Amino acid sequence: MALAPVYGEFQMEDTSPTTCGCKRFTNPKPSENYAASTMLQVFSLKFSGDFSNDQQPLPVYGFVAVRDDCELLRNYIFNRAREEAFDLSPDSRLLPLTLPVRGMSVWHKALVEISLKVKRKGSTCDNDDDVLVDLCIDFRWDRITREKKLKSRIECSFGALEMEYKFIKHGIEAVLEVGIPMELVGDHVIIIARSNGFKKIVTLYDAVVQAETAKVSYVLVASEGGRLYFGYLAVGARASGCTRIEVAKHGSYKGHVVLALGPNPCQKPRTCMIPFSVTFSTMGYFNDGSP
């Protein structure tokens, strides 16, 4: 790929984050009844290189962003400042993905922009650090494979970075918002989801619940006419629940997942209601960037 034409085509001189948010066509006007279109779902970014004694762990910072033809500005899926570098190690090879602002559309084209560095031991600024990956992946509508999980392996000086992803042919943006009840503060909670557009489970949340954690949100791709599956696990309470939602082109759905918790000191069984909502939207019309 020649970088110069792509640089201009995707307006890469503009490093601003995308201003185009999610849920744009949840309540469409009659003129906004757009069709479902091809969308990109990124599952993981995994370091598959070797670790030597002087490289363990690898403190990685920088960004991974997608520029699409919904808007050519950066939609981040990983973004870490130098002082917040994430430590890659043999036991922790996955970069933690961040919540994209909206779904990633591929009516015609999309560009994955990757700029990652490794903090060098003893260095005080990014100019002294090592480059892990610095490149772009250019996707075009007539050269992509849809409805199949794909993997791109990016060779670098420290080994390789693998990106797992899929292009959903009739994609619908699904914004999942899940409540975290106060009863679960201090417990390790895992929230997962998957769509029948892709079989791979996406982890939406995996952490010990803090008192200030009232709700978590995630943007993912669902397949038009399919189903979205959502599961909730409280590890300490040994309680889990799941539900299934029919995917719509637009609109929203609200419900609850019921967790059966262990008995309280009075030996009475307890339940915990987990509120959630799913908001569906198409990605709209093809935007060629013209004023």
CSV table of C-alpha atoms in Angstrom, one decimal:
chain,number,residue,atom,x,y,z
A,1,MET,CA,0.0,0.0,0.0
A,2,ALA,CA,1.4,3.4,-1.0
A,3,LEU,CA,1.0,5.7,2.0
A,4,ALA,CA,0.9,9.0,0.2
A,5,PRO,CA,-2.5,8.5,-1.7
A,6,VAL,CA,-4.1,6.9,1.4
A,7,TYR,CA,-2.8,9.8,3.6
A,8,GLY,CA,-4.7,12.3,1.6
A,9,GLU,CA,-7.8,10.2,0.9
A,10,PHE,CA,-8.3,9.5,4.6
A,11,GLN,CA,-7.4,13.0,5.6
A,12,MET,CA,-4.8,11.7,8.0
A,13,GLU,CA,-3.3,15.1,8.7
A,14,ASP,CA,-6.4,15.6,10.9
A,15,THR,CA,-5.7,13.7,14.1
A,16,SER,CA,-9.0,14.7,15.8
A,17,PRO,CA,-11.2,12.0,17.3
A,18,THR,CA,-14.5,11.3,15.5
A,19,THR,CA,-17.3,13.6,16.2
A,20,CYS,CA,-19.9,11.2,14.8
A,21,GLY,CA,-21.6,9.5,17.8
A,22,CYS,CA,-23.7,6.3,18.2
A,23,LYS,CA,-27.5,5.9,18.1
A,24,ARG,CA,-27.8,8.3,15.2
A,25,PHE,CA,-30.7,6.5,13.5
A,26,THR,CA,-32.4,4.9,16.5
A,27,ASN,CA,-35.5,6.9,15.9
A,28,PRO,CA,-35.2,7.6,12.1
A,29,LYS,CA,-37.3,10.0,10.1
A,30,PRO,CA,-39.1,8.5,7.1
A,31,SER,CA,-36.2,9.7,4.9
A,32,GLU,CA,-33.7,8.0,7.2
A,33,ASN,CA,-34.8,4.4,6.8
A,34,TYR,CA,-31.4,3.2,5.7
A,35,ALA,CA,-30.4,-0.3,4.9
A,36,ALA,CA,-28.1,-2.4,7.1
A,37,SER,CA,-24.6,-2.2,5.7
A,38,THR,CA,-21.2,-3.8,6.0
A,39,MET,CA,-19.6,-3.1,9.4
A,40,LEU,CA,-16.3,-4.0,11.1
A,41,GLN,CA,-16.0,-5.8,14.4
A,42,VAL,CA,-12.6,-6.0,16.0
A,43,PHE,CA,-12.3,-8.8,18.5
A,44,SER,CA,-8.7,-8.6,19.8
A,45,LEU,CA,-5.2,-7.2,19.4
A,46,LYS,CA,-2.7,-9.8,20.6
A,47,PHE,CA,1.1,-9.7,20.8
A,48,SER,CA,2.5,-13.0,19.7
A,49,GLY,CA,6.2,-12.3,19.9
A,50,ASP,CA,8.8,-13.7,22.2
A,51,PHE,CA,9.8,-12.2,25.6
A,52,SER,CA,13.4,-12.0,26.6
A,53,ASN,CA,14.6,-11.2,30.1
A,54,ASP,CA,15.4,-7.6,29.3
A,55,GLN,CA,12.1,-7.1,27.5
A,56,GLN,CA,9.7,-8.5,30.1
A,57,PRO,CA,7.2,-7.0,30.5
A,58,LEU,CA,6.7,-4.7,27.5
A,59,PRO,CA,5.1,-1.4,28.5
A,60,VAL,CA,3.1,-0.5,25.4
A,61,TYR,CA,1.4,2.8,24.7
A,62,GLY,CA,0.0,4.6,21.7
A,63,PHE,CA,-3.2,4.1,19.8
A,64,VAL,CA,-5.2,2.0,17.3
A,65,ALA,CA,-8.0,3.8,15.5
A,66,VAL,CA,-10.4,3.2,12.6
A,67,ARG,CA,-11.1,5.8,10.0
A,68,ASP,CA,-14.2,4.9,8.0
A,69,ASP,CA,-16.5,6.5,5.4
A,70,CYS,CA,-19.0,7.4,8.1
A,71,GLU,CA,-16.5,10.0,9.1
A,72,LEU,CA,-12.8,10.0,8.4
A,73,LEU,CA,-11.7,11.0,11.9
A,74,ARG,CA,-10.2,8.6,14.4
A,75,ASN,CA,-12.5,6.2,16.2
A,76,TYR,CA,-10.2,4.7,18.9
A,77,ILE,CA,-10.3,1.1,19.9
A,78,PHE,CA,-7.0,1.4,21.9
A,79,ASN,CA,-5.6,4.6,23.3
A,80,ARG,CA,-3.0,4.9,26.0
A,81,ALA,CA,-0.7,7.7,27.0
A,82,ARG,CA,2.9,7.0,27.8
A,83,GLU,CA,2.4,7.4,31.5
A,84,GLU,CA,-0.5,4.9,31.3
A,85,ALA,CA,1.4,2.2,29.3
A,86,PHE,CA,-0.1,-1.3,29.4
A,87,ASP,CA,2.3,-4.1,30.4
A,88,LEU,CA,2.4,-7.0,27.9
A,89,SER,CA,3.7,-10.2,29.3
A,90,PRO,CA,3.7,-14.0,28.5
A,91,ASP,CA,0.5,-14.2,30.7
A,92,SER,CA,-1.1,-11.0,29.4
A,93,ARG,CA,-0.7,-10.7,25.6
A,94,LEU,CA,-4.0,-9.0,24.7
A,95,LEU,CA,-4.2,-5.2,24.5
A,96,PRO,CA,-7.3,-4.0,26.4
A,97,LEU,CA,-9.7,-2.6,23.8
A,98,THR,CA,-11.5,0.6,24.6
A,99,LEU,CA,-15.1,1.4,23.8
A,100,PRO,CA,-15.4,2.8,20.3
A,101,VAL,CA,-17.5,6.0,20.0
A,102,ARG,CA,-19.8,4.3,17.5
A,103,GLY,CA,-20.0,1.3,15.1
A,104,MET,CA,-17.4,1.1,12.3
A,105,SER,CA,-18.9,1.2,8.8
A,106,VAL,CA,-17.4,-0.1,5.6
A,107,TRP,CA,-19.8,1.1,2.8
A,108,HIS,CA,-16.7,1.7,0.6
A,109,LYS,CA,-13.5,1.8,2.7
A,110,ALA,CA,-12.0,1.9,6.1
A,111,LEU,CA,-8.5,2.4,7.4
A,112,VAL,CA,-7.0,0.9,10.6
A,113,GLU,CA,-4.3,3.2,11.9
A,114,ILE,CA,-1.8,1.7,14.3
A,115,SER,CA,0.9,3.6,16.2
A,116,LEU,CA,2.3,1.7,19.2
A,117,LYS,CA,5.6,2.2,21.1
A,118,VAL,CA,7.4,0.3,23.9
A,119,LYS,CA,8.8,2.3,26.8
A,120,ARG,CA,12.5,1.7,26.9
A,121,LYS,CA,13.9,1.1,30.4
A,122,GLY,CA,15.4,4.3,31.7
A,123,SER,CA,14.0,6.5,29.0
A,124,THR,CA,12.3,9.8,29.9
A,125,CYS,CA,10.5,10.7,26.7
A,126,ASP,CA,8.9,9.0,23.7
A,127,ASN,CA,11.8,10.0,21.4
A,128,ASP,CA,13.9,7.5,23.2
A,129,ASP,CA,11.4,4.6,23.1
A,130,ASP,CA,11.2,1.8,20.6
A,131,VAL,CA,8.5,1.5,17.9
A,132,LEU,CA,6.4,-1.6,18.2
A,133,VAL,CA,4.1,-1.0,15.2
A,134,ASP,CA,3.6,2.1,13.0
A,135,LEU,CA,1.4,1.4,9.9
A,136,CYS,CA,-2.0,1.4,8.4
A,137,ILE,CA,-4.3,-1.3,7.0
A,138,ASP,CA,-6.5,-0.2,4.1
A,139,PHE,CA,-9.8,-2.1,3.6
A,140,ARG,CA,-12.0,-1.7,0.4
A,141,TRP,CA,-15.5,-2.9,-0.1
A,142,ASP,CA,-14.6,-5.0,-3.2
A,143,ARG,CA,-11.5,-6.6,-1.6
A,144,ILE,CA,-12.8,-7.8,1.8
A,145,THR,CA,-14.2,-11.1,2.9
A,146,ARG,CA,-17.5,-10.9,4.7
A,147,GLU,CA,-19.0,-13.2,7.3
A,148,LYS,CA,-15.7,-14.9,8.1
A,149,LYS,CA,-13.5,-14.3,11.1
A,150,LEU,CA,-10.2,-13.0,9.8
A,151,LYS,CA,-6.7,-12.5,11.3
A,152,SER,CA,-4.0,-10.0,10.2
A,153,ARG,CA,-0.5,-10.7,11.4
A,154,ILE,CA,1.7,-7.6,11.6
A,155,GLU,CA,5.4,-8.4,11.9
A,156,CYS,CA,7.4,-6.0,14.1
A,157,SER,CA,10.8,-5.8,15.7
A,158,PHE,CA,9.6,-7.4,18.9
A,159,GLY,CA,7.7,-10.3,17.2
A,160,ALA,CA,4.2,-9.8,15.8
A,161,LEU,CA,0.9,-8.2,16.5
A,162,GLU,CA,-2.3,-10.2,15.5
A,163,MET,CA,-5.6,-8.5,14.9
A,164,GLU,CA,-8.7,-10.7,14.9
A,165,TYR,CA,-11.8,-9.1,13.2
A,166,LYS,CA,-14.8,-9.7,11.0
A,167,PHE,CA,-16.8,-7.8,8.4
A,168,ILE,CA,-20.6,-8.3,9.1
A,169,LYS,CA,-22.4,-8.0,5.8
A,170,HIS,CA,-25.7,-6.7,7.1
A,171,GLY,CA,-24.4,-5.0,10.2
A,172,ILE,CA,-26.5,-3.1,12.8
A,173,GLU,CA,-24.9,-1.0,15.5
A,174,ALA,CA,-25.9,-2.3,18.9
A,175,VAL,CA,-25.2,-0.2,22.0
A,176,LEU,CA,-25.5,-2.3,25.1
A,177,GLU,CA,-25.8,-0.6,28.5
A,178,VAL,CA,-25.7,-2.8,31.6
A,179,GLY,CA,-26.4,-1.8,35.2
A,180,ILE,CA,-24.1,-2.8,38.1
A,181,PRO,CA,-26.2,-3.1,41.3
A,182,MET,CA,-24.7,-2.0,44.7
A,183,GLU,CA,-25.0,-5.6,45.9
A,184,LEU,CA,-22.2,-6.6,43.7
A,185,VAL,CA,-19.6,-4.0,44.8
A,186,GLY,CA,-16.4,-5.8,45.6
A,187,ASP,CA,-17.3,-8.8,43.5
A,188,HIS,CA,-15.6,-9.8,40.3
A,189,VAL,CA,-18.1,-9.4,37.5
A,190,ILE,CA,-17.8,-10.6,33.9
A,191,ILE,CA,-20.2,-9.4,31.2
A,192,ILE,CA,-20.0,-11.1,27.7
A,193,ALA,CA,-22.0,-10.8,24.5
A,194,ARG,CA,-22.1,-12.4,21.1
A,195,SER,CA,-24.2,-12.0,17.9
A,196,ASN,CA,-25.2,-14.8,15.5
A,197,GLY,CA,-23.3,-12.6,13.0
A,198,PHE,CA,-20.2,-13.8,14.7
A,199,LYS,CA,-19.6,-16.8,17.0
A,200,LYS,CA,-16.8,-15.3,19.0
A,201,ILE,CA,-17.7,-14.1,22.5
A,202,VAL,CA,-16.9,-10.4,23.2
A,203,THR,CA,-15.9,-9.5,26.7
A,204,LEU,CA,-17.6,-6.2,27.7
A,205,TYR,CA,-16.5,-6.0,31.3
A,206,ASP,CA,-14.1,-8.1,33.4
A,207,ALA,CA,-13.2,-6.4,36.7
A,208,VAL,CA,-13.8,-6.1,40.4
A,209,VAL,CA,-16.8,-3.7,40.8
A,210,GLN,CA,-16.1,-0.4,42.5
A,211,ALA,CA,-18.6,1.7,44.4
A,212,GLU,CA,-18.7,4.3,41.7
A,213,THR,CA,-19.3,1.7,38.9
A,214,ALA,CA,-23.0,2.1,38.2
A,215,LYS,CA,-23.2,1.2,34.6
A,216,VAL,CA,-21.0,-0.1,31.8
A,217,SER,CA,-21.6,0.5,28.0
A,218,TYR,CA,-20.3,-1.2,24.9
A,219,VAL,CA,-20.7,-0.7,21.2
A,220,LEU,CA,-20.7,-3.8,19.0
A,221,VAL,CA,-22.0,-5.1,15.7
A,222,ALA,CA,-25.2,-7.2,15.5
A,223,SER,CA,-26.5,-8.9,12.3
A,224,GLU,CA,-29.8,-7.7,10.9
A,225,GLY,CA,-32.6,-10.3,11.5
A,226,GLY,CA,-30.4,-12.2,14.0
A,227,ARG,CA,-30.1,-12.4,17.7
A,228,LEU,CA,-27.8,-10.8,20.3
A,229,TYR,CA,-26.9,-12.9,23.3
A,230,PHE,CA,-25.8,-11.3,26.6
A,231,GLY,CA,-24.5,-13.0,29.7
A,232,TYR,CA,-23.6,-11.8,33.2
A,233,LEU,CA,-21.4,-13.6,35.8
A,234,ALA,CA,-20.7,-12.6,39.4
A,235,VAL,CA,-17.7,-14.8,40.3
A,236,GLY,CA,-17.7,-14.4,44.0
A,237,ALA,CA,-21.4,-14.9,44.4
A,238,ARG,CA,-21.3,-17.9,41.9
A,239,ALA,CA,-24.3,-16.5,40.1
A,240,SER,CA,-24.9,-16.1,36.4
A,241,GLY,CA,-27.7,-15.2,34.1
A,242,CYS,CA,-28.2,-14.7,30.4
A,243,THR,CA,-30.8,-13.4,27.9
A,244,ARG,CA,-31.4,-13.2,24.1
A,245,ILE,CA,-32.6,-10.1,22.2
A,246,GLU,CA,-34.0,-10.0,18.7
A,247,VAL,CA,-31.9,-7.6,16.5
A,248,ALA,CA,-33.9,-4.7,14.9
A,249,LYS,CA,-32.8,-2.1,12.4
A,250,HIS,CA,-33.6,0.7,14.9
A,251,GLY,CA,-35.3,1.3,18.2
A,252,SER,CA,-34.3,0.1,21.7
A,253,TYR,CA,-35.1,-2.7,24.1
A,254,LYS,CA,-35.0,-2.7,27.9
A,255,GLY,CA,-35.0,-5.7,30.2
A,256,HIS,CA,-33.5,-7.4,33.3
A,257,VAL,CA,-31.2,-10.4,33.9
A,258,VAL,CA,-32.0,-12.2,37.1
A,259,LEU,CA,-29.1,-13.5,39.2
A,260,ALA,CA,-29.8,-16.0,41.9
A,261,LEU,CA,-27.4,-15.1,44.7
A,262,GLY,CA,-26.4,-17.3,47.7
A,263,PRO,CA,-28.6,-17.2,50.8
A,264,ASN,CA,-28.1,-14.3,53.3
A,265,PRO,CA,-27.3,-14.9,57.0
A,266,CYS,CA,-30.9,-15.7,57.6
A,267,GLN,CA,-30.7,-18.5,55.1
A,268,LYS,CA,-33.2,-16.7,52.8
A,269,PRO,CA,-32.5,-17.0,49.0
A,270,ARG,CA,-31.7,-13.8,47.3
A,271,THR,CA,-32.1,-12.5,43.7
A,272,CYS,CA,-30.4,-9.6,42.0
A,273,MET,CA,-32.0,-7.8,39.1
A,274,ILE,CA,-29.5,-6.6,36.5
A,275,PRO,CA,-31.1,-3.8,34.3
A,276,PHE,CA,-29.9,-3.5,30.7
A,277,SER,CA,-30.9,-1.8,27.5
A,278,VAL,CA,-29.9,-2.3,23.9
A,279,THR,CA,-30.2,0.5,21.3
A,280,PHE,CA,-30.1,-0.4,17.6
A,281,SER,CA,-29.2,1.8,14.7
A,282,THR,CA,-28.1,1.5,11.1
A,283,MET,CA,-25.0,3.5,10.0
A,284,GLY,CA,-26.9,5.8,7.7
A,285,TYR,CA,-25.8,6.8,4.2
A,286,PHE,CA,-22.5,6.7,2.4
A,287,ASN,CA,-20.5,9.8,3.2
A,288,ASP,CA,-17.8,10.5,0.6
A,289,GLY,CA,-16.4,13.4,2.6
A,290,SER,CA,-17.7,16.1,0.3
A,291,PRO,CA,-18.8,19.4,1.9
